[in-house]
Tab-separated table of C-alpha atoms and ligand atoms in Angstrom:
chain	number	residue	atom	x	y	z
A	1	MET	CA	17.370	-9.481	14.120
A	2	LYS	CA	17.058	-13.006	14.945
A	3	LEU	CA	13.214	-13.058	15.144
A	4	TYR	CA	12.405	-10.815	12.624
A	5	THR	CA	14.255	-12.991	10.048
A	6	GLN	CA	13.090	-16.098	11.024
A	7	LYS	CA	9.055	-14.131	11.002
A	8	LEU	CA	9.899	-12.744	7.573
A	9	ASN	CA	11.226	-15.765	6.074
A	10	MET	CA	8.705	-16.759	2.684
A	11	GLY	CA	8.871	-19.623	0.721
A	12	CYS	CA	12.691	-20.783	2.209
A	13	PRO	CA	13.381	-24.226	3.217
A	14	ALA	CA	15.933	-24.667	5.867
A	15	ILE	CA	14.107	-22.341	7.935
A	16	SER	CA	11.832	-24.323	8.860
A	17	MET	CA	15.004	-26.743	10.654
A	18	SER	CA	15.744	-25.202	13.522
A	19	VAL	CA	16.011	-21.520	15.260
A	20	VAL	CA	19.890	-22.961	16.170
A	21	LEU	CA	20.241	-23.221	11.754
A	22	ILE	CA	18.377	-20.006	11.811
A	23	TRP	CA	21.127	-18.519	13.721
A	24	LEU	CA	24.028	-19.850	12.588
A	25	PHE	CA	23.110	-18.974	8.493
A	26	VAL	CA	22.388	-15.682	9.224
A	27	THR	CA	25.682	-15.379	11.590
A	28	ALA	CA	27.594	-16.478	8.673
A	29	ARG	CA	25.825	-15.068	6.156
A	30	VAL	CA	26.039	-18.100	3.540
A	31	GLY	CA	23.509	-21.051	2.670
A	32	ILE	CA	21.283	-20.177	0.283
A	33	CYS	CA	18.477	-18.897	2.582
A	34	VAL	CA	20.403	-15.888	3.574
A	35	SER	CA	20.288	-14.776	0.081
A	36	ALA	CA	16.576	-15.833	-0.285
A	37	ARG	CA	15.428	-13.126	2.612
A	38	LEU	CA	14.632	-9.543	3.124
A	39	MET	CA	17.204	-7.969	5.646
A	40	PHE	CA	17.117	-5.205	7.749
A	41	GLY	CA	19.825	-2.441	6.086
A	42	PHE	CA	20.645	-4.190	3.020
A	43	TYR	CA	21.932	-1.873	1.519
A	44	ASP	CA	24.090	-0.515	4.163
A	45	ASN	CA	27.866	-2.098	2.021
A	46	ASP	CA	26.302	-1.096	-1.065
A	47	CYS	CA	24.350	1.993	-0.910
A	48	PRO	CA	24.233	3.370	2.564
A	49	ARG	CA	22.464	6.552	2.088
A	50	ALA	CA	19.468	4.549	-0.089
A	51	GLU	CA	17.353	4.816	2.409
A	52	SER	CA	17.472	8.372	3.793
A	53	LEU	CA	17.988	9.357	-0.069
A	54	VAL	CA	14.304	8.174	-0.302
A	55	ARG	CA	13.237	9.823	2.176
A	56	SER	CA	14.418	13.008	1.710
A	57	THR	CA	13.388	13.433	-1.867
A	58	LEU	CA	9.751	12.155	-0.431
A	59	ALA	CA	10.410	14.865	2.119
A	60	ALA	CA	10.963	17.173	-0.635
A	61	ASN	CA	8.179	16.755	-2.804
A	62	VAL	CA	5.668	16.463	0.253
A	63	LEU	CA	6.205	20.527	0.796
A	64	PHE	CA	4.505	21.161	-2.603
A	65	ASP	CA	2.092	18.072	-2.925
A	66	PRO	CA	1.290	17.218	0.541
A	67	THR	CA	-0.826	14.478	-1.335
A	68	ALA	CA	1.688	12.526	-2.235
A	69	PRO	CA	2.223	10.270	0.846
A	70	ALA	CA	-0.981	9.283	-0.303
A	71	ALA	CA	-0.431	8.325	-3.390
A	72	MET	CA	2.556	6.194	-2.342
A	73	LEU	CA	0.713	4.222	0.406
A	74	ARG	CA	-1.499	3.136	-1.808
A	75	LEU	CA	0.938	2.514	-4.903
A	76	ALA	CA	2.405	0.109	-2.494
A	77	PHE	CA	-0.889	-1.629	-1.809
A	78	HIS	CA	-1.519	-2.231	-5.012
A	79	ASP	CA	1.619	-2.962	-5.741
A	80	CYS	CA	2.446	-5.616	-3.548
A	81	GLN	CA	-1.142	-7.085	-4.210
A	82	VAL	CA	-0.413	-8.263	-7.323
A	83	LYS	CA	2.187	-10.960	-7.641
A	84	GLY	CA	4.283	-9.905	-4.845
A	85	CYS	CA	5.883	-6.377	-3.964
A	86	ASP	CA	7.959	-6.430	-7.371
A	87	ALA	CA	7.299	-2.911	-8.746
A	88	SER	CA	5.702	-4.826	-11.744
A	89	ILE	CA	3.044	-2.192	-11.273
A	90	LEU	CA	5.812	0.797	-12.755
A	91	LEU	CA	6.384	-2.012	-16.089
A	92	ARG	CA	4.734	0.068	-19.609
A	93	SER	CA	3.193	-2.051	-21.937
A	94	THR	CA	5.627	-3.634	-24.351
A	95	GLY	CA	5.716	-7.307	-26.051
A	96	ARG	CA	4.112	-9.947	-23.398
A	97	ILE	CA	4.333	-7.047	-21.086
A	98	THR	CA	0.466	-5.303	-20.426
A	99	SER	CA	0.586	-2.108	-18.128
A	100	GLU	CA	-1.364	-2.669	-14.435
A	101	MET	CA	-2.149	1.037	-14.915
A	102	VAL	CA	-4.879	-0.343	-17.444
A	103	SER	CA	-6.732	-2.315	-15.295
A	104	ASP	CA	-9.720	-0.082	-13.846
A	105	ARG	CA	-8.371	-1.101	-10.560
A	106	ASN	CA	-5.619	1.655	-10.284
A	107	PHE	CA	-7.960	4.103	-11.136
A	108	GLY	CA	-6.764	6.885	-9.256
A	109	ILE	CA	-3.204	5.507	-9.056
A	110	ARG	CA	-0.688	8.854	-9.671
A	111	ARG	CA	2.489	10.228	-8.402
A	112	LEU	CA	4.118	7.577	-10.441
A	113	ASP	CA	6.846	10.418	-11.540
A	114	LEU	CA	8.071	10.607	-7.991
A	115	ILE	CA	9.511	7.122	-8.027
A	116	ASP	CA	11.389	7.836	-11.139
A	117	ARG	CA	12.728	10.962	-9.089
A	118	ILE	CA	14.166	8.756	-6.217
A	119	LYS	CA	15.059	6.303	-8.657
A	120	SER	CA	17.189	8.647	-10.603
A	121	THR	CA	18.194	9.997	-7.360
A	122	LEU	CA	19.071	6.277	-6.162
A	123	GLU	CA	21.182	5.487	-10.193
A	124	LEU	CA	23.456	8.809	-9.232
A	125	ALA	CA	24.483	7.646	-5.497
A	126	CYS	CA	24.519	4.315	-6.487
A	127	PRO	CA	23.928	2.722	-10.088
A	128	GLY	CA	22.304	-0.452	-11.045
A	129	VAL	CA	21.879	-1.265	-6.289
A	130	VAL	CA	18.266	-0.188	-5.659
A	131	SER	CA	15.690	-2.008	-6.524
A	132	CYS	CA	12.090	-0.317	-7.892
A	133	ALA	CA	10.267	-2.399	-5.264
A	134	ASP	CA	12.222	-1.821	-2.553
A	135	ILE	CA	11.899	2.525	-3.164
A	136	ILE	CA	7.853	1.581	-3.972
A	137	ALA	CA	7.992	0.417	0.149
A	138	LEU	CA	10.205	2.491	1.365
A	139	ALA	CA	8.934	5.839	0.417
A	140	ALA	CA	5.352	4.052	1.287
A	141	ARG	CA	6.819	3.527	4.680
A	142	ASP	CA	8.016	6.909	4.679
A	143	ALA	CA	4.912	8.489	3.392
A	144	VAL	CA	2.984	7.124	7.061
A	145	SER	CA	5.949	8.844	9.450
A	146	LEU	CA	6.306	11.881	7.125
A	147	THR	CA	2.583	12.543	7.656
A	148	GLY	CA	2.318	11.890	11.427
A	149	GLY	CA	2.170	8.124	11.369
A	150	PRO	CA	4.336	5.703	13.052
A	151	ASN	CA	7.810	5.065	12.362
A	152	ILE	CA	8.263	1.881	10.672
A	153	GLN	CA	11.653	-0.237	10.432
A	154	ILE	CA	11.156	-2.746	6.873
A	155	PRO	CA	13.545	-4.917	5.582
A	156	THR	CA	15.440	-4.685	2.212
A	157	GLY	CA	15.889	-6.783	-0.564
A	158	ARG	CA	13.128	-6.778	-2.510
A	159	ARG	CA	13.906	-7.571	-6.598
A	160	ASP	CA	11.952	-6.558	-9.623
A	161	GLY	CA	9.692	-8.436	-11.864
A	162	THR	CA	9.984	-8.927	-14.898
A	163	PHE	CA	6.368	-9.335	-16.078
A	164	ALA	CA	2.951	-7.123	-15.873
A	165	SER	CA	-0.247	-8.045	-16.962
A	166	ASN	CA	-3.708	-5.883	-16.997
A	167	LEU	CA	-5.713	-8.870	-16.177
A	168	ALA	CA	-3.400	-9.998	-13.202
A	169	ALA	CA	-4.649	-6.973	-12.047
A	170	ASP	CA	-8.020	-6.973	-12.259
A	171	ALA	CA	-8.182	-10.469	-11.072
A	172	LEU	CA	-6.017	-9.615	-7.490
A	173	VAL	CA	-6.474	-5.840	-6.428
A	174	PRO	CA	-10.012	-5.450	-4.644
A	175	PRO	CA	-12.725	-3.198	-5.780
A	176	ALA	CA	-14.539	-0.736	-3.799
A	177	THR	CA	-17.071	-2.969	-3.617
A	178	VAL	CA	-15.518	-5.934	-1.945
A	179	ASN	CA	-17.022	-7.126	0.361
A	180	MET	CA	-16.271	-8.529	4.281
A	181	HIS	CA	-15.396	-11.806	3.450
A	182	ASP	CA	-12.915	-11.167	0.447
A	183	PHE	CA	-11.428	-8.113	2.236
A	184	LEU	CA	-10.529	-10.116	4.832
A	185	GLN	CA	-9.049	-12.818	2.984
A	186	VAL	CA	-7.081	-10.184	1.081
A	187	PHE	CA	-4.882	-9.515	4.545
A	188	ASN	CA	-5.299	-12.854	5.985
A	189	SER	CA	-3.526	-14.373	3.166
A	190	LYS	CA	-0.506	-12.536	4.359
A	191	GLY	CA	-0.955	-13.527	7.398
A	192	MET	CA	-2.144	-11.003	9.405
A	193	THR	CA	-4.847	-10.652	12.169
A	194	VAL	CA	-8.382	-8.988	11.726
A	195	ALA	CA	-6.823	-6.117	13.851
A	196	GLU	CA	-4.183	-5.849	11.513
A	197	SER	CA	-6.789	-6.293	8.178
A	198	VAL	CA	-8.636	-3.065	9.251
A	199	ALA	CA	-5.415	-0.864	9.980
A	200	MET	CA	-4.126	-1.596	6.910
A	201	LEU	CA	-7.497	-0.185	5.978
A	202	GLY	CA	-6.622	2.816	8.256
A	203	ALA	CA	-3.968	3.650	5.222
A	204	HIS	CA	-7.721	5.526	4.340
A	205	THR	CA	-6.574	8.351	6.950
A	206	LEU	CA	-4.736	9.816	3.863
A	207	GLY	CA	-5.573	10.296	0.491
A	208	VAL	CA	-8.785	11.094	-2.098
A	209	GLY	CA	-11.096	9.047	-3.445
A	210	HIS	CA	-13.054	9.736	-7.076
A	211	CYS	CA	-16.622	9.488	-8.102
A	212	VAL	CA	-16.133	5.842	-10.079
A	213	SER	CA	-15.251	4.373	-6.318
A	214	ILE	CA	-18.556	5.770	-4.960
A	215	ILE	CA	-21.572	5.623	-7.293
A	216	ASN	CA	-22.669	2.247	-6.345
A	217	ARG	CA	-23.060	3.783	-3.023
A	218	LEU	CA	-25.406	6.115	-4.518
A	219	TYR	CA	-27.400	5.165	-7.359
A	220	PRO	CA	-30.204	4.081	-7.943
A	221	THR	CA	-30.412	3.661	-4.159
A	222	ARG	CA	-28.161	5.619	-1.480
A	223	ASP	CA	-26.378	3.422	0.804
A	224	ASN	CA	-28.533	3.334	3.831
A	225	THR	CA	-25.426	2.892	6.159
A	226	LEU	CA	-24.218	6.785	4.839
A	227	GLY	CA	-24.671	9.285	7.394
A	228	PHE	CA	-27.627	11.533	6.143
A	229	GLY	CA	-26.042	14.627	5.820
A	230	PHE	CA	-22.618	12.930	4.393
A	231	GLY	CA	-24.997	11.075	1.893
A	232	GLY	CA	-26.583	14.306	0.619
A	233	GLN	CA	-22.871	15.587	0.374
A	234	LEU	CA	-21.838	12.879	-1.771
A	235	ARG	CA	-24.410	13.193	-4.029
A	236	LEU	CA	-24.209	16.636	-5.370
A	237	THR	CA	-20.583	16.507	-5.300
A	238	CYS	CA	-20.715	12.651	-7.388
A	239	PRO	CA	-24.765	13.700	-9.264
A	240	THR	CA	-24.370	11.236	-12.067
A	241	PRO	CA	-24.344	7.189	-12.237
A	242	TYR	CA	-23.727	7.407	-16.196
A	243	PRO	CA	-19.719	6.476	-16.709
A	244	ALA	CA	-19.571	8.559	-19.502
A	245	PHE	CA	-20.277	11.502	-17.520
A	246	ILE	CA	-18.672	11.331	-14.762
A	247	ASN	CA	-16.832	14.031	-14.336
A	248	ASN	CA	-13.155	11.766	-13.197
A	249	ASN	CA	-11.420	15.150	-12.281
A	250	THR	CA	-13.936	15.368	-9.089
A	251	PHE	CA	-12.221	14.068	-5.573
A	252	MET	CA	-13.254	13.934	-2.067
A	253	GLN	CA	-11.399	13.632	1.089
A	254	ASN	CA	-11.231	10.586	2.402
A	255	ASP	CA	-10.928	11.603	5.820
A	256	LEU	CA	-11.572	14.546	7.247
A	257	THR	CA	-7.770	15.387	8.304
A	258	ASN	CA	-6.587	13.951	5.103
A	259	VAL	CA	-3.022	15.027	5.241
A	260	PHE	CA	-2.323	13.792	8.024
A	261	PHE	CA	-1.885	9.623	9.067
A	262	ASP	CA	-3.644	9.796	12.106
A	263	ASN	CA	-6.593	7.793	13.492
A	264	GLN	CA	-9.895	10.544	11.918
A	265	TYR	CA	-10.815	7.834	9.904
A	266	PHE	CA	-11.409	5.507	12.247
A	267	ARG	CA	-13.677	8.672	14.129
A	268	ASP	CA	-15.080	9.737	10.729
A	269	LEU	CA	-16.666	5.207	10.437
A	270	MET	CA	-18.116	6.286	13.659
A	271	VAL	CA	-20.245	8.744	12.253
A	272	GLY	CA	-20.826	7.559	9.076
A	273	ARG	CA	-18.775	8.960	7.372
A	274	GLY	CA	-16.874	6.466	5.681
A	275	LEU	CA	-16.461	7.189	1.771
A	276	PHE	CA	-15.878	3.530	0.273
A	277	SER	CA	-18.176	1.028	0.985
A	278	ILE	CA	-15.995	-1.073	2.502
A	279	ASP	CA	-15.348	1.344	4.938
A	280	SER	CA	-18.405	2.201	6.352
A	281	GLU	CA	-19.129	-1.909	6.393
A	282	VAL	CA	-15.571	-2.099	8.495
A	283	ALA	CA	-17.739	0.084	11.111
A	284	ASN	CA	-21.160	-2.189	10.945
A	285	ASP	CA	-19.759	-5.791	10.337
A	286	PRO	CA	-19.408	-7.507	14.205
A	287	THR	CA	-16.322	-8.782	13.145
A	288	THR	CA	-14.511	-5.440	12.790
A	289	SER	CA	-16.483	-2.630	14.361
A	290	GLN	CA	-15.745	-3.094	17.801
A	291	ILE	CA	-11.766	-3.213	16.610
A	292	VAL	CA	-13.083	0.216	14.290
A	293	SER	CA	-14.544	2.021	17.680
A	294	ALA	CA	-10.730	0.847	19.482
A	295	PHE	CA	-8.389	2.323	16.788
A	296	ALA	CA	-11.123	5.763	17.035
A	297	GLN	CA	-9.971	6.087	21.241
A	298	ASN	CA	-6.823	4.750	20.922
A	299	GLN	CA	-4.555	6.161	18.358
A	300	ASN	CA	-1.265	4.409	19.178
A	301	LEU	CA	-3.370	0.936	19.283
A	302	PHE	CA	-4.247	1.874	15.550
A	303	PHE	CA	-0.499	2.827	14.984
A	304	SER	CA	1.104	-0.273	16.089
A	305	ASN	CA	-1.580	-2.571	14.671
A	306	PHE	CA	-0.803	-0.349	11.694
A	307	ALA	CA	3.278	-0.924	11.563
A	308	SER	CA	3.401	-4.784	12.274
A	309	ALA	CA	0.378	-4.961	8.995
A	310	PHE	CA	2.633	-2.830	7.100
A	311	VAL	CA	5.672	-5.283	7.144
A	312	LYS	CA	3.799	-8.252	6.305
A	313	LEU	CA	2.288	-6.310	3.594
A	314	THR	CA	5.410	-5.417	2.564
A	315	ALA	CA	7.231	-8.819	2.731
A	316	SER	CA	4.392	-10.572	1.053
A	317	ASN	CA	5.601	-13.104	-1.565
A	318	VAL	CA	8.689	-10.938	-2.249
A	319	LEU	CA	11.458	-12.014	-4.913
A	320	THR	CA	15.132	-11.878	-2.897
A	321	GLY	CA	18.542	-13.572	-3.442
A	322	ASP	CA	18.745	-13.709	-7.677
A	323	GLN	CA	14.973	-13.978	-8.663
A	324	GLY	CA	13.826	-10.829	-10.459
A	325	GLU	CA	16.463	-8.390	-11.586
A	326	VAL	CA	17.356	-4.476	-10.235
A	327	ARG	CA	15.689	-2.496	-12.593
A	328	ARG	CA	18.032	1.004	-14.078
A	329	ASN	CA	14.474	1.949	-15.449
A	330	CYS	CA	11.867	1.296	-13.146
A	331	ALA	CA	9.320	1.466	-16.259
A	332	PHE	CA	11.180	-1.294	-18.091
A	333	VAL	CA	12.661	-4.889	-17.804
A	334	ASN	CA	16.807	-4.356	-17.935
B	401	HEM	C1	-9.433	-4.259	0.287
B	401	HEM	C2	-8.802	-2.619	0.513
B	401	HEM	C3	-9.299	-1.174	0.245
B	401	HEM	C4	-10.272	-1.000	-0.666
B	401	HEM	C5	-11.174	-2.135	-1.585
B	401	HEM	C6	-9.360	-0.229	-0.933
B	401	HEM	C7	-10.350	0.952	-1.875
B	401	HEM	C8	-9.588	1.956	-2.824
B	401	HEM	C9	-10.293	2.917	-3.412
B	401	HEM	C10	-11.787	2.587	-4.282
B	401	HEM	C11	-9.919	4.623	-3.600
B	401	HEM	C12	-10.053	5.537	-3.771
B	401	HEM	C13	-9.406	5.111	-5.631
B	401	HEM	C14	-10.070	6.544	-6.489
B	401	HEM	O1	-11.240	6.354	-6.414
B	401	HEM	O2	-9.195	7.587	-7.054
B	401	HEM	C15	-8.521	4.083	-2.759
B	401	HEM	C16	-8.263	5.142	-2.345
B	401	HEM	C17	-6.780	5.001	-1.301
B	401	HEM	N1	-6.097	3.718	-0.350
B	401	HEM	FE1	-7.399	2.123	-0.576
B	401	HEM	N2	-8.149	0.752	-0.730
B	401	HEM	C18	-7.832	-0.724	0.188
B	401	HEM	C19	-7.325	-1.132	0.936
B	401	HEM	C20	-5.774	-0.582	1.226
B	401	HEM	C21	-4.886	-0.603	1.917
B	401	HEM	C22	-3.914	-1.685	2.446
B	401	HEM	C23	-3.702	0.929	1.515
B	401	HEM	C24	-2.905	0.551	2.194
B	401	HEM	C25	-1.942	0.350	2.650
B	401	HEM	C26	-4.959	1.368	1.191
B	401	HEM	C27	-4.952	2.869	0.658
B	401	HEM	C28	-4.981	3.734	0.138
B	401	HEM	C29	-4.796	5.309	-0.578
B	401	HEM	C30	-3.485	6.065	0.888
B	401	HEM	C31	-5.799	5.963	-0.800
B	401	HEM	C32	-5.551	7.340	-1.002
B	401	HEM	C33	-4.879	7.349	-2.785
B	401	HEM	C34	-4.709	9.101	-2.737
B	401	HEM	O3	-5.289	9.792	-2.510
B	401	HEM	O4	-4.166	9.072	-4.509
B	401	HEM	N3	-6.024	1.343	0.747
B	401	HEM	N4	-8.603	3.168	-1.655
B	402	NAG	C1	-13.985	7.643	-15.996
B	402	NAG	O1	-13.106	7.056	-15.806
B	402	NAG	C2	-14.072	5.591	-15.785
B	402	NAG	C3	-12.995	4.160	-15.258
B	402	NAG	O2	-12.067	4.820	-15.803
B	402	NAG	C4	-14.357	5.366	-17.317
B	402	NAG	O3	-15.024	4.391	-17.386
B	402	NAG	C5	-15.340	6.541	-17.314
B	402	NAG	O4	-15.407	6.267	-19.298
B	402	NAG	C6	-14.768	7.817	-17.375
B	402	NAG	N1	-15.094	9.043	-17.290
B	402	NAG	C7	-15.148	10.247	-18.405
B	402	NAG	C8	-16.231	10.708	-18.905
B	402	NAG	O5	-13.734	10.233	-19.500
């Protein structure tokens, strides 16, 4: 506990003073630092079933939609990427707020209804207690373990933001065409190692992509990092580069086993079956290629890097303490 609270603290001045002080603060459960930090079991007193209700609601849904976990995992990334993990992605356009969902970068974000369902369940159990931001993070965490990935403990206590802008999403969510430097920057800025950054991209072991995300690789010329047969397949699936003619309902699996969280994604990358350009790039760039091949050979190594990276992702830039609010309806500020 002590170790984790040190690692996870964000923007809390007293933390740097000394380990002893931190210990005192945590033990006494007083002081500005404690109220302004994520902690394990944040809901243990006020909503003891919070985490299990998130998990059971998601688990029940996975039976009907085995691709729901993929949607939850990507949602968490896109939420955390814009102004921290504050559920800003769920806010609808009203007044000064313009929904992040308007941004092209959020093309394909889906199953927001499932977050609403979890929220309703929690509002019944403990009204006004569990934030939408924590629900997103917990649902993503459970999405991983429910599909065969690692069990990850994450601290809670995130608060919901009160503003959203589609322009912020345009600026901060990386596009499918992101280059290696910018890709590494996204995760390095959250304190991740290169291996953890590659592990994050391993989230593409789940889910699907659409033609709009890959036409840059197919037209006017074919990206030569695509395996020959695979590239041909993609061209058949996405036969036109013209946005107005692209069928946005057509989708492709992110890896061969896209309802299981495993290291198949990395095995696919090794044989030229990366779907988005950044997928192929991590397999080919000398900075990351050895990590890709290590993950392809050793699933546990992928899992442990993913787990530590996920904790960092979901702790980045969060609102805590009395910042923000706990939204009653995830789509609107209170
Ligand atoms: C710079 C890094 C990343 C880029 C450029 C990227 C890009 C994309 C793109 C273009 C799609 C497909 C959108 C579509 O066509 O429908 C996608 C899907 C997905 N991404 Fe990423 N991604 C990145 C990092 C991540 C991270 C860090 C996670 C989670 C931790 C993640 C999880 C997912 C998942 C699960 C899907 C499938 C979603 C579904 O089936 O609905 N991605 N990503
Ligand atoms: C498909 O989605 C893209 C991106 O949102 C959009 O530009 C395009 O017009 C859509 N195509 C069709 C046929 O709806």
